[in-house]
Short mmCIF file of N, CA and C in Angstrom, two decimals:
data_model
loop_
_atom_site.label_atom_id
_atom_site.label_comp_id
_atom_site.label_asym_id
_atom_site.label_seq_id
_atom_site.Cartn_x
_atom_site.Cartn_y
_atom_site.Cartn_z
N UNK P 1280 77.71 109.14 43.29
CA UNK P 1280 76.85 108.57 44.43
C UNK P 1280 76.76 107.18 44.38
N UNK P 1281 76.16 106.68 43.02
CA UNK P 1281 75.52 105.38 43.25
C UNK P 1281 76.86 104.27 42.94
N UNK P 1282 77.65 105.04 42.25
CA UNK P 1282 79.08 104.08 41.92
C UNK P 1282 79.48 103.57 43.28
N UNK P 1283 79.98 104.86 44.22
CA UNK P 1283 80.56 104.34 45.50
C UNK P 1283 79.70 103.68 46.32
N UNK P 1284 78.43 103.73 46.20
CA UNK P 1284 77.23 103.27 47.07
C UNK P 1284 77.52 101.40 46.74
N UNK P 1285 77.39 101.17 45.52
CA UNK P 1285 77.35 99.91 44.79
C UNK P 1285 78.76 99.09 45.22
N UNK P 1286 79.84 99.91 45.22
CA UNK P 1286 81.28 99.53 45.31
C UNK P 1286 81.21 98.77 46.73
N UNK P 1287 80.63 99.72 47.46
CA UNK P 1287 80.78 99.68 49.14
C UNK P 1287 79.71 98.89 49.52
N UNK P 1288 78.76 98.46 48.85
CA UNK P 1288 77.58 97.69 49.11
C UNK P 1288 77.31 98.50 50.44
N UNK P 1289 76.66 99.57 50.17
CA UNK P 1289 76.07 100.48 50.94
C UNK P 1289 74.80 101.08 50.48
N UNK P 1290 73.83 101.85 51.07
CA UNK P 1290 73.06 102.77 50.31
C UNK P 1290 73.12 104.23 50.49
N UNK P 1291 73.37 104.83 49.62
CA UNK P 1291 73.89 106.45 49.38
C UNK P 1291 72.68 107.11 50.65
N UNK P 1292 73.26 108.00 51.46
CA UNK P 1292 72.56 109.01 52.33
C UNK P 1292 72.52 110.23 52.30
N UNK P 1293 73.70 110.78 50.93
CA UNK P 1293 73.89 112.05 51.01
C UNK P 1293 75.13 112.69 50.46
N UNK P 1294 75.18 113.63 49.96
CA UNK P 1294 76.70 113.86 49.34
C UNK P 1294 76.78 115.39 49.26
N UNK P 1295 78.13 116.23 49.78
CA UNK P 1295 78.29 117.44 49.91
C UNK P 1295 79.96 118.07 48.75
N UNK P 1296 79.88 118.52 48.31
CA UNK P 1296 80.76 119.05 47.37
C UNK P 1296 81.74 120.13 48.64
N UNK P 1297 83.12 119.23 48.43
CA UNK P 1297 84.15 120.09 49.37
C UNK P 1297 85.48 120.72 48.55
N UNK P 1298 86.20 121.40 49.39
CA UNK P 1298 87.73 121.65 48.90
C UNK P 1298 88.64 121.08 49.75
N UNK P 1299 89.31 120.05 48.89
CA UNK P 1299 90.57 119.48 49.45
C UNK P 1299 91.63 119.91 49.06
N UNK P 1300 92.66 120.68 49.88
CA UNK P 1300 93.92 121.30 49.00
C UNK P 1300 93.29 122.03 47.65
N UNK P 1301 93.89 122.03 46.50
CA UNK P 1301 93.77 122.47 45.48
C UNK P 1301 92.57 121.82 44.61
N UNK P 1302 91.96 120.70 45.13
CA UNK P 1302 91.13 120.18 44.55
C UNK P 1302 89.74 119.70 45.10
N UNK P 1303 88.24 119.86 44.34
CA UNK P 1303 86.95 119.53 44.88
C UNK P 1303 86.71 118.02 44.89
N UNK P 1304 86.12 117.77 45.92
CA UNK P 1304 86.12 116.42 46.41
C UNK P 1304 84.41 116.29 46.49
N UNK P 1305 83.70 115.08 46.49
CA UNK P 1305 82.55 115.09 46.83
C UNK P 1305 82.93 113.98 48.24
N UNK P 1306 82.10 114.72 49.62
CA UNK P 1306 82.33 113.79 50.69
C UNK P 1306 80.52 112.99 50.66
N UNK P 1307 80.93 111.73 50.40
CA UNK P 1307 79.54 111.07 50.44
C UNK P 1307 79.36 110.23 51.55
N UNK P 1308 78.20 109.88 52.27
CA UNK P 1308 77.86 109.38 53.33
C UNK P 1308 76.90 108.38 52.93
N UNK P 1309 77.31 107.00 53.41
CA UNK P 1309 76.77 105.89 53.27
C UNK P 1309 76.40 104.89 54.45
N UNK P 1310 75.37 104.15 54.19
CA UNK P 1310 74.79 103.54 55.43
C UNK P 1310 75.01 101.77 55.31
N UNK P 1311 75.92 100.96 55.66
CA UNK P 1311 75.74 99.70 55.50
C UNK P 1311 74.64 99.11 55.93
N UNK P 1312 74.43 97.72 55.73
CA UNK P 1312 73.58 96.85 56.19
C UNK P 1312 73.66 96.69 57.41
N UNK P 1313 75.05 96.69 58.15
CA UNK P 1313 75.27 96.54 59.41
C UNK P 1313 75.04 97.77 60.53
N UNK P 1314 74.28 98.51 59.63
CA UNK P 1314 74.27 99.92 60.57
C UNK P 1314 75.17 100.85 60.62
N UNK P 1315 76.29 100.62 60.16
CA UNK P 1315 77.62 101.07 60.07
C UNK P 1315 77.64 102.62 58.86
N UNK P 1316 77.90 103.55 59.50
CA UNK P 1316 78.07 104.76 58.48
C UNK P 1316 79.13 104.88 57.82
N UNK P 1317 79.51 105.32 56.57
CA UNK P 1317 80.78 105.11 56.03
C UNK P 1317 81.23 106.49 55.20
N UNK P 1318 81.99 107.27 55.51
CA UNK P 1318 82.55 108.44 54.65
C UNK P 1318 83.26 108.17 53.53
N UNK P 1319 83.13 108.15 52.50
CA UNK P 1319 83.59 107.99 51.37
C UNK P 1319 84.16 109.42 50.47
N UNK P 1320 85.31 110.03 50.05
CA UNK P 1320 85.65 110.58 49.50
C UNK P 1320 86.22 110.69 48.08
N UNK P 1321 85.30 111.20 46.98
CA UNK P 1321 85.22 111.15 45.62
C UNK P 1321 86.21 112.03 44.92
N UNK P 1322 86.98 112.37 44.15
CA UNK P 1322 87.38 112.99 43.25
C UNK P 1322 86.47 113.53 42.49
N UNK P 1323 86.12 115.20 42.35
CA UNK P 1323 84.96 115.74 41.60
C UNK P 1323 85.38 115.30 40.17
N UNK P 1324 86.32 115.56 40.04
CA UNK P 1324 86.85 115.88 38.39
C UNK P 1324 86.82 114.30 37.87
N UNK P 1325 87.44 113.54 38.57
CA UNK P 1325 87.82 112.08 37.83
C UNK P 1325 86.98 110.85 38.58
N UNK P 1326 86.04 111.20 39.60
CA UNK P 1326 85.15 110.23 39.79
C UNK P 1326 85.70 109.24 40.60
N UNK P 1327 87.25 109.19 40.99
CA UNK P 1327 88.08 108.07 41.68
C UNK P 1327 87.69 108.26 43.11
N UNK P 1328 88.09 107.18 43.77
CA UNK P 1328 87.41 107.12 45.25
C UNK P 1328 89.00 107.53 45.63
N UNK P 1329 89.27 108.50 46.75
CA UNK P 1329 90.43 108.95 47.34
C UNK P 1329 90.43 108.30 48.31
N UNK P 1330 89.44 108.07 49.32
CA UNK P 1330 89.57 107.80 50.53
C UNK P 1330 88.28 107.44 51.36
N UNK P 1331 88.20 106.35 52.22
CA UNK P 1331 86.95 105.77 52.87
C UNK P 1331 87.22 105.74 54.38
N UNK P 1332 86.61 106.17 54.82
CA UNK P 1332 86.34 106.13 56.64
C UNK P 1332 85.07 105.66 57.07
N UNK P 1333 85.47 104.45 57.97
CA UNK P 1333 84.35 104.04 58.63
C UNK P 1333 84.18 104.42 59.96
N UNK P 1334 82.86 104.88 60.27
CA UNK P 1334 82.76 105.47 61.85
C UNK P 1334 82.34 104.40 62.50
N UNK P 1335 82.95 104.59 63.74
CA UNK P 1335 82.27 103.09 65.02
C UNK P 1335 80.71 103.47 65.17
N UNK P 1336 80.49 101.98 65.25
CA UNK P 1336 78.81 102.06 65.77
C UNK P 1336 78.74 102.40 66.89
N UNK P 1337 77.44 103.14 67.27
CA UNK P 1337 77.04 103.41 68.66
C UNK P 1337 76.38 102.56 69.34
N UNK P 1338 76.85 102.01 70.45
CA UNK P 1338 76.21 101.08 71.30
C UNK P 1338 74.95 101.52 72.22
N UNK P 1339 73.98 101.27 72.43
CA UNK P 1339 73.34 101.93 73.64
C UNK P 1339 73.23 101.25 74.74
#
């Protein structure tokens, strides 16, 4: 979780273990300084980042 946060220059909010096809991955929620939430998926076995998704910032 710290590795993903440092790599993406964000603060880790939380993580959960998920099953993705035949593998286990961690879904990590990160908060960037600009207020955007990033979801990144990390292979639980290798620790490699598989995918990162940016969520749109909600405007009031």
